[in-house]
Coordinates of C-alpha atoms in Angstrom, one line a residue:
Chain A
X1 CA -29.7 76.8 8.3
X2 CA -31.5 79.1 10.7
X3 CA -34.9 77.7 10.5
X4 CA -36.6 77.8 13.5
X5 CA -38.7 74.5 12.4
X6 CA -35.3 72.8 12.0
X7 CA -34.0 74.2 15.2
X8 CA -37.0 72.1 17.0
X9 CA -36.8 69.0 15.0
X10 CA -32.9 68.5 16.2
X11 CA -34.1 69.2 19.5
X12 CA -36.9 67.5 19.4
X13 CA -34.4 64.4 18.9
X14 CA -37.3 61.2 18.3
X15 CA -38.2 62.2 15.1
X16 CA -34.9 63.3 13.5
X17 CA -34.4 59.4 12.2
X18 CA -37.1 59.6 10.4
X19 CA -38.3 63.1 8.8
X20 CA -35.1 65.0 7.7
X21 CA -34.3 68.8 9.1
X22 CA -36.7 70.4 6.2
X23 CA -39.5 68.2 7.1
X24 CA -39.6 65.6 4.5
X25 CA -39.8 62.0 5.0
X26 CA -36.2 59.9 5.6
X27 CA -37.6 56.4 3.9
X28 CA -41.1 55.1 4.5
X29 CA -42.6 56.9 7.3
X30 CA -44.9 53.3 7.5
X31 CA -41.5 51.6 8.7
X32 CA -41.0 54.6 11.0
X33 CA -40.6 52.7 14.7
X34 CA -40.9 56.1 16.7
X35 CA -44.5 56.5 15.4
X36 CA -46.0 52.6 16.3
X37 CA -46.6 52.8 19.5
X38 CA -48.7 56.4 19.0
X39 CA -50.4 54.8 16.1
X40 CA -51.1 51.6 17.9
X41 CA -52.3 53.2 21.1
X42 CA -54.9 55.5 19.1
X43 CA -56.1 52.6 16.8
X44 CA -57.1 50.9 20.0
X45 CA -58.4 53.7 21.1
X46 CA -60.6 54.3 18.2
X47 CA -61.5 50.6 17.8
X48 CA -62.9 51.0 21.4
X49 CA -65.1 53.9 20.6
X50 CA -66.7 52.3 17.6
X51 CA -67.0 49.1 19.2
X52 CA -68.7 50.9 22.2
X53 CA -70.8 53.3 19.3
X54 CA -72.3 50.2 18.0
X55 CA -73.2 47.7 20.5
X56 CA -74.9 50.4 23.0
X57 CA -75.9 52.8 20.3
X58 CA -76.0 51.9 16.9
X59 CA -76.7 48.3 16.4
X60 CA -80.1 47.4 18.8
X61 CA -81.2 50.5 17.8
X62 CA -81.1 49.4 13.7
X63 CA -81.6 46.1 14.6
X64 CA -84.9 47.6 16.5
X65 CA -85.5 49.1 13.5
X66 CA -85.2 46.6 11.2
X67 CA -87.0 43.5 13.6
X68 CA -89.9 46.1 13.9
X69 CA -90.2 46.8 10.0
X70 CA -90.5 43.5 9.6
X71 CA -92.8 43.2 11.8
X72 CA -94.9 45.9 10.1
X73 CA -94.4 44.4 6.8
X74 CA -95.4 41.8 8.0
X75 CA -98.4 42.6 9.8
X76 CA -99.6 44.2 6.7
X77 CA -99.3 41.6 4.4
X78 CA -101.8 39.8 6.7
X79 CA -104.1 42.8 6.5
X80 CA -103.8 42.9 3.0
X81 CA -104.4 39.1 3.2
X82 CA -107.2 40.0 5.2
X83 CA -108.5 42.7 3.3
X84 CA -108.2 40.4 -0.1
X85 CA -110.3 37.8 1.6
X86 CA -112.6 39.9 2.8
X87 CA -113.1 41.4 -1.0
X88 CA -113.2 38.1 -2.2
X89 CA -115.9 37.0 0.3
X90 CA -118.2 40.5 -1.3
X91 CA -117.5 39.6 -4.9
X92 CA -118.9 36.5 -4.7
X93 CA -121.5 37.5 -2.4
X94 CA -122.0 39.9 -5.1
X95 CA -121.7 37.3 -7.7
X96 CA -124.4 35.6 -6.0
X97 CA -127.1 38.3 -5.5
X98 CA -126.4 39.4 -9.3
X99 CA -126.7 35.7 -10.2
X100 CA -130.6 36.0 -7.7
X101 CA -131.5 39.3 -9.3
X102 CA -130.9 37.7 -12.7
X103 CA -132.9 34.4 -11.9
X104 CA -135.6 36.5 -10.1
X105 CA -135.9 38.7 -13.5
X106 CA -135.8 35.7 -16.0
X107 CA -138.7 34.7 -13.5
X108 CA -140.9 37.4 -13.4
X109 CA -140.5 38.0 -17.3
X110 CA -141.6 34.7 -17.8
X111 CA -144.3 35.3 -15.4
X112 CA -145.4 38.4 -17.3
X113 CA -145.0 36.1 -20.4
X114 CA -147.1 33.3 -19.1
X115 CA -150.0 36.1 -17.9
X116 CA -149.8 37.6 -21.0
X117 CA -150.3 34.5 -23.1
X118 CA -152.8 33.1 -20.9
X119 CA -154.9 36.6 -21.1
X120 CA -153.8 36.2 -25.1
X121 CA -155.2 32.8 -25.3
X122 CA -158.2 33.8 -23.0
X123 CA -159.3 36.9 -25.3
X124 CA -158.3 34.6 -28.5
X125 CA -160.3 31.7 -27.3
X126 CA -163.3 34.2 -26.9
X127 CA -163.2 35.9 -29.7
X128 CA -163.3 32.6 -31.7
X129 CA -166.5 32.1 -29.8
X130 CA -167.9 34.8 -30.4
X131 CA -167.2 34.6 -34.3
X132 CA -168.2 31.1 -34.5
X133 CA -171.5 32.2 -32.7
X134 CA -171.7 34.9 -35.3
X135 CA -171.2 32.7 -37.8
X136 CA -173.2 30.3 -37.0
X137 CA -176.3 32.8 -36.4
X138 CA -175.5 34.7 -39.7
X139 CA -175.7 30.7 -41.6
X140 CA -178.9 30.6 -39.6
X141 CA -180.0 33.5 -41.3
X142 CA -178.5 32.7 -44.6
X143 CA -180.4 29.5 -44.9
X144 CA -183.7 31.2 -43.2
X145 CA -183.2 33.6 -46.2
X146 CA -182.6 30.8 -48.8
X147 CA -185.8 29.2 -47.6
X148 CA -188.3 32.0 -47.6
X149 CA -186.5 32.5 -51.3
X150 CA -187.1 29.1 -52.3
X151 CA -191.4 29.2 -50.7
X152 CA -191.2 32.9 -52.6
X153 CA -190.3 31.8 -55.7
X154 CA -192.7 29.3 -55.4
X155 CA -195.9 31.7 -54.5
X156 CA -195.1 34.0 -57.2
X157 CA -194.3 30.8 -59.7
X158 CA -197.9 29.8 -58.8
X159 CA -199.5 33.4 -59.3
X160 CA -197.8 33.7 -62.4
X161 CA -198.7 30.3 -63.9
X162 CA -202.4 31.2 -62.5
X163 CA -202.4 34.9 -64.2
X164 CA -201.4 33.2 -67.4
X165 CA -204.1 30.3 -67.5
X166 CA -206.6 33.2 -66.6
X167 CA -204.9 35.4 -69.2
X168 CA -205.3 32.5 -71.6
X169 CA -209.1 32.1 -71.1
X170 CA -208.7 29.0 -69.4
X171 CA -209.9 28.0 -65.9
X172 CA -206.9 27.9 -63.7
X173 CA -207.1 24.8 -61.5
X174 CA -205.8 25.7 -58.2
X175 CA -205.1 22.3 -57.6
X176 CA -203.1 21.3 -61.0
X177 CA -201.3 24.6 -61.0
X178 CA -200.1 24.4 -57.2
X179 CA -198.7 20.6 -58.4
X180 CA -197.0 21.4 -61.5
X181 CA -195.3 24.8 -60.3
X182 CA -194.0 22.3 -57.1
X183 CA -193.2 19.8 -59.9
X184 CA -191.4 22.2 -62.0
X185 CA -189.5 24.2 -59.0
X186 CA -188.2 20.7 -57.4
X187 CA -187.1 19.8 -60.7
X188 CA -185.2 22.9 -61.5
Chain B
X1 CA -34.5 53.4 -0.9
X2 CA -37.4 54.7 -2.5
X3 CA -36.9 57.9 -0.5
X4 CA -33.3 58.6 -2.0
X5 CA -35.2 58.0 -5.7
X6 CA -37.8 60.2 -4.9
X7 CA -36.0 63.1 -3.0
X8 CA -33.3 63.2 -5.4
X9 CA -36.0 64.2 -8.1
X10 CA -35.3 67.6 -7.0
X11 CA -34.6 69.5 -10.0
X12 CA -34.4 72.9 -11.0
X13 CA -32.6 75.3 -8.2
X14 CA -33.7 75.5 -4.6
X15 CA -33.5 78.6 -3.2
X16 CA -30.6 78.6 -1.0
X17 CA -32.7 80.5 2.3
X18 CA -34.4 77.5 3.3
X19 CA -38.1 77.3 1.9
X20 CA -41.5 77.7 4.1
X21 CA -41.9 74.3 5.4
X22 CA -45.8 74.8 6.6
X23 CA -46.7 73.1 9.5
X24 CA -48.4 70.4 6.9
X25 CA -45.1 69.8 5.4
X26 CA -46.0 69.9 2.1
X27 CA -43.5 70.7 -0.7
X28 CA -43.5 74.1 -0.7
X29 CA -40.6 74.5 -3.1
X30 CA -42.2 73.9 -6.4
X31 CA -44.4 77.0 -5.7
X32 CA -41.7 79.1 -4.4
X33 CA -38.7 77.9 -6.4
X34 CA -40.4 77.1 -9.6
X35 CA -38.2 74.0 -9.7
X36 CA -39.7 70.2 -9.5
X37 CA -39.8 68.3 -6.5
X38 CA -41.3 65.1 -5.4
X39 CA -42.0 64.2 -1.6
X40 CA -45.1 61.3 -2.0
X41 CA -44.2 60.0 1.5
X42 CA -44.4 63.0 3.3
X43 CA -48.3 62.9 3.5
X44 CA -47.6 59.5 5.9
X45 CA -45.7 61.6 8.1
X46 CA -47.6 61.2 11.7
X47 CA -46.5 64.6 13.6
X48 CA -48.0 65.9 16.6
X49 CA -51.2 68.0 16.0
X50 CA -50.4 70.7 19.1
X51 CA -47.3 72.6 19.5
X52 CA -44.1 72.4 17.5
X53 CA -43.8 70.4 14.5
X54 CA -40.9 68.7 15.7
X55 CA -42.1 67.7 19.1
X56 CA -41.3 64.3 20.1
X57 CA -44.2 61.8 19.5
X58 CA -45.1 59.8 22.5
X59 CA -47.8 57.0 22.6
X60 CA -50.2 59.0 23.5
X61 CA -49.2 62.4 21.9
X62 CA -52.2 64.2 20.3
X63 CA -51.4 63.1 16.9
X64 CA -52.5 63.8 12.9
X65 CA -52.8 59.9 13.2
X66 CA -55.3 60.9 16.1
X67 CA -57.0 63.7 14.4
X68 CA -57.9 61.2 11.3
X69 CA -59.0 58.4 13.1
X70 CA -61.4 60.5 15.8
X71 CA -62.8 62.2 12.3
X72 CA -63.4 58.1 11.3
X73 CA -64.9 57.3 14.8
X74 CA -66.9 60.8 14.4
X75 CA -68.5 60.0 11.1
X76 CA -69.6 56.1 12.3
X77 CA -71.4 57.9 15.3
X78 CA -73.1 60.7 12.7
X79 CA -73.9 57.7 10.1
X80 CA -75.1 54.7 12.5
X81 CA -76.1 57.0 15.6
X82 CA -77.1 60.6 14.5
X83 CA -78.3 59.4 11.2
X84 CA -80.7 57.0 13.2
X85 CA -82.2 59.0 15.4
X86 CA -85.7 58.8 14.2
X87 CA -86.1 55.1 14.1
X88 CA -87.8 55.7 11.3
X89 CA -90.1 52.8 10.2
X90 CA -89.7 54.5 6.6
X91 CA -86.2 55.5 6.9
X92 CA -84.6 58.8 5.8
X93 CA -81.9 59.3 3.5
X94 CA -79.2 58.9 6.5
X95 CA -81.0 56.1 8.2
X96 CA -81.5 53.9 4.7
X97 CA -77.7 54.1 4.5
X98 CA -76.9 53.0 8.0
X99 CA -79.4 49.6 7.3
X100 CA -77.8 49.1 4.2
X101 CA -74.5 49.1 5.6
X102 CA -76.0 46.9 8.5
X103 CA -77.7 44.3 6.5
X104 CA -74.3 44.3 3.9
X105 CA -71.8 43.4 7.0
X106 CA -75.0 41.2 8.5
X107 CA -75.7 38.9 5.4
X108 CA -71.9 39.0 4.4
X109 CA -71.3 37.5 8.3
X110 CA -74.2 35.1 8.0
X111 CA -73.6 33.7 4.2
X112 CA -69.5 33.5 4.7
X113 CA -69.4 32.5 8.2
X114 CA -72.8 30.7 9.7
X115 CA -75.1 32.0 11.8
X116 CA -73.3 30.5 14.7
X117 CA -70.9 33.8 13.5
X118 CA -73.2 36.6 14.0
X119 CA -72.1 36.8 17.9
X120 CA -68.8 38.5 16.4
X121 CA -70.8 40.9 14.0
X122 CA -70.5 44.2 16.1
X123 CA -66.2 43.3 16.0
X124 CA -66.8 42.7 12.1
X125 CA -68.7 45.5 11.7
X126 CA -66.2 47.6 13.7
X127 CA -63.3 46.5 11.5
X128 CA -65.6 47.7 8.3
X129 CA -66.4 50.9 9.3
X130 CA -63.1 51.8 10.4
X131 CA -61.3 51.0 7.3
X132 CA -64.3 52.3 5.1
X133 CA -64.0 55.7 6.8
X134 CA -60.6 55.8 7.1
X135 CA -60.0 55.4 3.5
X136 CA -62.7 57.7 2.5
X137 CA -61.5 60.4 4.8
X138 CA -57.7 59.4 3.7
X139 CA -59.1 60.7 0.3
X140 CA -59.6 64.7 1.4
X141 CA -56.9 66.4 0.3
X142 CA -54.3 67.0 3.0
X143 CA -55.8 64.7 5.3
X144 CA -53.7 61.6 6.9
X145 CA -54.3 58.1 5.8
X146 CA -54.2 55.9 9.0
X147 CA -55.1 52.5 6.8
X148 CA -51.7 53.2 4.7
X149 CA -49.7 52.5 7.6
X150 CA -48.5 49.0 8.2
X151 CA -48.5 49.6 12.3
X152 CA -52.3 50.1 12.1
X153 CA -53.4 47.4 9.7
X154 CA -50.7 44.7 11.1
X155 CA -52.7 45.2 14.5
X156 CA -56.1 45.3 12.7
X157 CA -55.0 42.0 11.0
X158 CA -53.1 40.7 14.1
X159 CA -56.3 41.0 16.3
X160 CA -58.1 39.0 13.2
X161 CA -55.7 35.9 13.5
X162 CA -55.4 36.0 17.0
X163 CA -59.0 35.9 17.7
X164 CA -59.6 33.2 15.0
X165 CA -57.0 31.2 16.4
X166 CA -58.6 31.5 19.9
X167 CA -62.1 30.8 18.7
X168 CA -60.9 28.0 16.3
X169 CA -59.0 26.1 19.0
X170 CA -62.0 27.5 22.2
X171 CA -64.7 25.5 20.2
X172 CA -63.2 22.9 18.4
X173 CA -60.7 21.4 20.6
X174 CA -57.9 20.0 18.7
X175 CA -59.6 19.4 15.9
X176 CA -59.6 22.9 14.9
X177 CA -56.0 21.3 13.5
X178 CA -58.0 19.5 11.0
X179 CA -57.9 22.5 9.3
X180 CA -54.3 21.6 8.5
X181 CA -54.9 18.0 7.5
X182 CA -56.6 17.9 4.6
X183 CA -58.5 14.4 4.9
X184 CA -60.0 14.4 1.3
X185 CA -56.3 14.5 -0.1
X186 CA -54.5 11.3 -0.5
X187 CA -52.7 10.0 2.3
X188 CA -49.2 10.5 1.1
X189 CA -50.0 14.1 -0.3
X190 CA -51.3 14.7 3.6
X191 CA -48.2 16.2 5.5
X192 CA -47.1 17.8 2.1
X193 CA -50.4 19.8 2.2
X194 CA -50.2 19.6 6.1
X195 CA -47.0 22.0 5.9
X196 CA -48.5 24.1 2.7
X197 CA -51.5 24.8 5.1
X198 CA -49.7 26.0 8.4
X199 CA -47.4 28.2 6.2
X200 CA -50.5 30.0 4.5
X201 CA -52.6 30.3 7.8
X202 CA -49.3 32.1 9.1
X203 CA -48.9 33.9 6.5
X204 CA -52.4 35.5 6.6
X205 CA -51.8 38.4 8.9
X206 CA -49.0 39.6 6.6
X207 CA -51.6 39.4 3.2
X208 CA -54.1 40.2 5.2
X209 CA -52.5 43.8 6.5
X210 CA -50.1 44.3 3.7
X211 CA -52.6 44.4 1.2
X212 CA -54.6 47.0 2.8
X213 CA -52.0 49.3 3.8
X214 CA -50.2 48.4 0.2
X215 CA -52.9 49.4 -1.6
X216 CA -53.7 52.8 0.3
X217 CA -50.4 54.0 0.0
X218 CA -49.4 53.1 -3.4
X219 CA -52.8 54.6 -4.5
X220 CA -52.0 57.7 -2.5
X221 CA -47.9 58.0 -3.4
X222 CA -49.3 57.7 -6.9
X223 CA -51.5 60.5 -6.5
X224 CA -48.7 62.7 -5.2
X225 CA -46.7 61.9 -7.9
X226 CA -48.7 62.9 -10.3
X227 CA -50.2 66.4 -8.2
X228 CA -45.9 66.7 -8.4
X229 CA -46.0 67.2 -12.4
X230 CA -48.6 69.5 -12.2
X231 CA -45.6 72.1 -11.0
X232 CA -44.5 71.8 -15.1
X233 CA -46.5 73.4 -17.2
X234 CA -46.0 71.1 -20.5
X235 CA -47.1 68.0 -18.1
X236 CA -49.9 70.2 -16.1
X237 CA -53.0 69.1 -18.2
X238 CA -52.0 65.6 -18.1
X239 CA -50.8 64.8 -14.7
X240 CA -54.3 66.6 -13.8
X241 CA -56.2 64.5 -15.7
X242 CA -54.0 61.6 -14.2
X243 CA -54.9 63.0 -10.3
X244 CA -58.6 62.8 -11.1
X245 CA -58.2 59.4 -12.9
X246 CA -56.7 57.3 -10.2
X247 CA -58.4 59.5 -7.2
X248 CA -61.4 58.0 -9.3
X249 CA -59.6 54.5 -8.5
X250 CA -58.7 55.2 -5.3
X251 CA -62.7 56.0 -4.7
X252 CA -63.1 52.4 -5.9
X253 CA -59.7 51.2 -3.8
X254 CA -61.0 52.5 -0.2
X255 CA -64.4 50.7 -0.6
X256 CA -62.8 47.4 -2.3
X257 CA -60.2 47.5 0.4
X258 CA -62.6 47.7 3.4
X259 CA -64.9 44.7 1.9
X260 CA -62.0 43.0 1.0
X261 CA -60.4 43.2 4.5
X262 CA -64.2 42.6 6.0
X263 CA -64.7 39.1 3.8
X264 CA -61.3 37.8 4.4
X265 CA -62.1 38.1 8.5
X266 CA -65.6 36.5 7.6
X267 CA -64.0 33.5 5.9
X268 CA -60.9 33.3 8.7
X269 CA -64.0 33.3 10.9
X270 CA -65.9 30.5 8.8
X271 CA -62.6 28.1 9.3
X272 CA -62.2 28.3 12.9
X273 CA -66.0 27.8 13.5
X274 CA -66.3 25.2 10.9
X275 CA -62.5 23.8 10.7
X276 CA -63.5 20.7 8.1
X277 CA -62.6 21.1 4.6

């Protein structure tokens, strides 16, 4: 075999006891003792670098990160805290003027109410008056009427029993005429 | 060896002027030869990234191994760094994701372990986003799998126990061995349990790192085997449905692995901290 790969593997010498002349593995490469200390040194080495990645880089920087979220989270939730106090503080100073407003409304309506009815009660009142004075002149009147009917009647009783006496051929008796027609008219 | 089974599964006949082994290593037979061949292990092969394939690998050879891993440490710096940039009190797409991932590891920390726990978070953390991008990445096609490789989770795991052990015994004095004498037992049951206990608390580096580099590599070997049938064209529609199948698994696997292996620190952590049953 002229192959220049397996030319440098046999010279090469280290790893000819563990990958064969064509380059495949000669058992488990993991049980391969030539490669541990290689392996070992750049697992170290690597270890190292994350280790150093993390605690000057990576780690107080999220932790940084993280502390100050909270910390923002935080501090916002007591806003909010504050914010929701402070709304509950105007809704029930709102509650309160709209419970004022409403009192002060039912107030004045019944204020209204009362003028109204007393203005109502005033003109009502008054206008009784002025009906009973009405009615009381107009009665006035009524029986004033009544009366000069009644002294009417009486006259024109008299002149009539007198027209008839004369009418009659007698000799009316002012005197006997005036009594009876009185008579007869109180007696009616 | 489960090499020999799989090699052997050569079939069909291989041209006889050596085939284009690409610098990836792939099996390049199937498309060449049309025969079938199966290497599922050579995508764990760690191989330097410059110069010849074959160079010898040193410790600190610039290696596929590297490559994968910087591309991890790479996207935990664009995710948790880049992503974060604007410190944004209403976070943007990138920066929501880094919190999340933040508060996940955080809470898991602080509800498994105590909150005397959260000193080790950034290590926690570190462990978590390794693995998580790791596996992830390990899931492009071509790409190198670092968390299937016992060497890397053993030390992962290793490190785990080892600092457990030193915190366990650092703040509770002996009685950290409590944790071994399980007082709520009955007396005579004690040093029964007693040896039960110290076995599994040695034995957790093994579950602990086996698992995780058990899991990525099976998932992975499976998905090789099946992209392997895909050569034949009477098993073709099947073995693709079967790749996207279990790479839909292995989606699921890279995430479960990484919380797994992040919780099972946490509650290590919990019993050296808080040693009493």
């Amino acid at each position: 075999m002229a192959d220049p790969v397996v030319v440098v593997a046999q010279e090469g010498g280290t790893i000819g006891s563990c990958v064969s002349v064509v380059g495949n593995a000669i058992g488990m490469p993991q049980l391969c003792d030539a490669w541990f200390a290689n392996q070992i040194f750049w697992l170290l080495a690597a270890l190292a670098a994350i280790y150093f990645i993390l605690t000057r880089l990576a780690l107080p920087r999220v932790g940084a990160v993280l502390a100050e979220r909270q910390g923002t989270i935080s501090n916002d939730l007591a806003a909010a805290e504050d914010l929701k106090r402070q709304a509950e503080d105007a809704e029930t100073a709102y509650q309160s003027a709209l419970a004022d407003a409403r009192a002060e409304a039912n107030r004045i309506a019944r204020d209204a109410r009362d003028a109204i009815k007393a203005d109502l009660d005033a003109a009502i009142a008054d206008a009784d008056d002025r009906i009973a004075a009405r009615t009381a002149e107009s009665e006035a009147q009524i029986a004033e009427i009544r009366a000069g009917a009644a002294e009417s009647v009486a006259q024109v009783a008299k002149d009539v029993a007198r027209e008839i006496v004369q009418a009659l051929g007698g000799q009316a008796d002012e005197g006997r005429i005036d009594a009876a027609v009185d008579s007869r008219v109180k007696g009616a | 060896m489960e090499n020999d089974a799989t090699d052997d599964v050569t079939a069909g006949p291989v041209p006889d002027n050596a085939p284009a082994v690409d610098a990836v290593g792939v099996t390049a037979e199937a498309d060449h030869g049309g025969g079938l061949s199966f290497h599922p292990l050579d995508q764990f092969i760690v191989r330097p990234l410059f110069g010849d394939a074959g160079a010898p690998v040193h410790w600190y050879t610039i290696t596929n191994a590297t490559l994968w891993m910087a591309l991890a440490v790479l996207c935990v710096f664009a995710l948790l760094v880049l992503a974060t940039r604007g410190r944004n009190i209403v976070p943007s797409r990138g920066q929501s994701v880094a919190e999340l991932a933040y508060g996940f590891i955080h809470k898991m920390v602080e509800d498994v372990a105590g909150k005397d726990a959260l000193r080790f978070f950034p290590y926690i953390f570190t462990l978590f986003l390794f693995i998580l991008f790791a596996n992830f990445l390990a899931l492009i096609p071509m790409s190198f799998s670092p968390t299937s490789h016992i060497a890397v989770t053993a030390v992962l795991a290793l490190a785990v126990f080892v600092t457990v052990t030193v915190v366990g015994f650092v703040k509770n004095g002996t009685k950290f061995l409590d944790l071994f004498w399980v007082s709520s037992a009955p007396l005579a049951l004690r040093p029964v349990l007693a040896v039960i206990e110290v076995i599994s608390y040695f034995v957790r580096p093994l579950s602990h790192s086996v698992r995780l580099a058990g899991s990525i590599m099976a998932g992975h070997a499976v998905l090789k085997v099946f992209a392997g049938f895909a050569a034949l064209t009477i098993a073709a529609p099947l073995s693709i449905i079967g790749v996207v199948a279990i790479y839909g698994l292995e989606v699921l696997v890279a995430a479960i692995q990484a919380y797994v292996f992040t919780i099972l620190t946490c509650v290590y952590l919990k019993d050296a901290l808080h040693p009493h049953h």
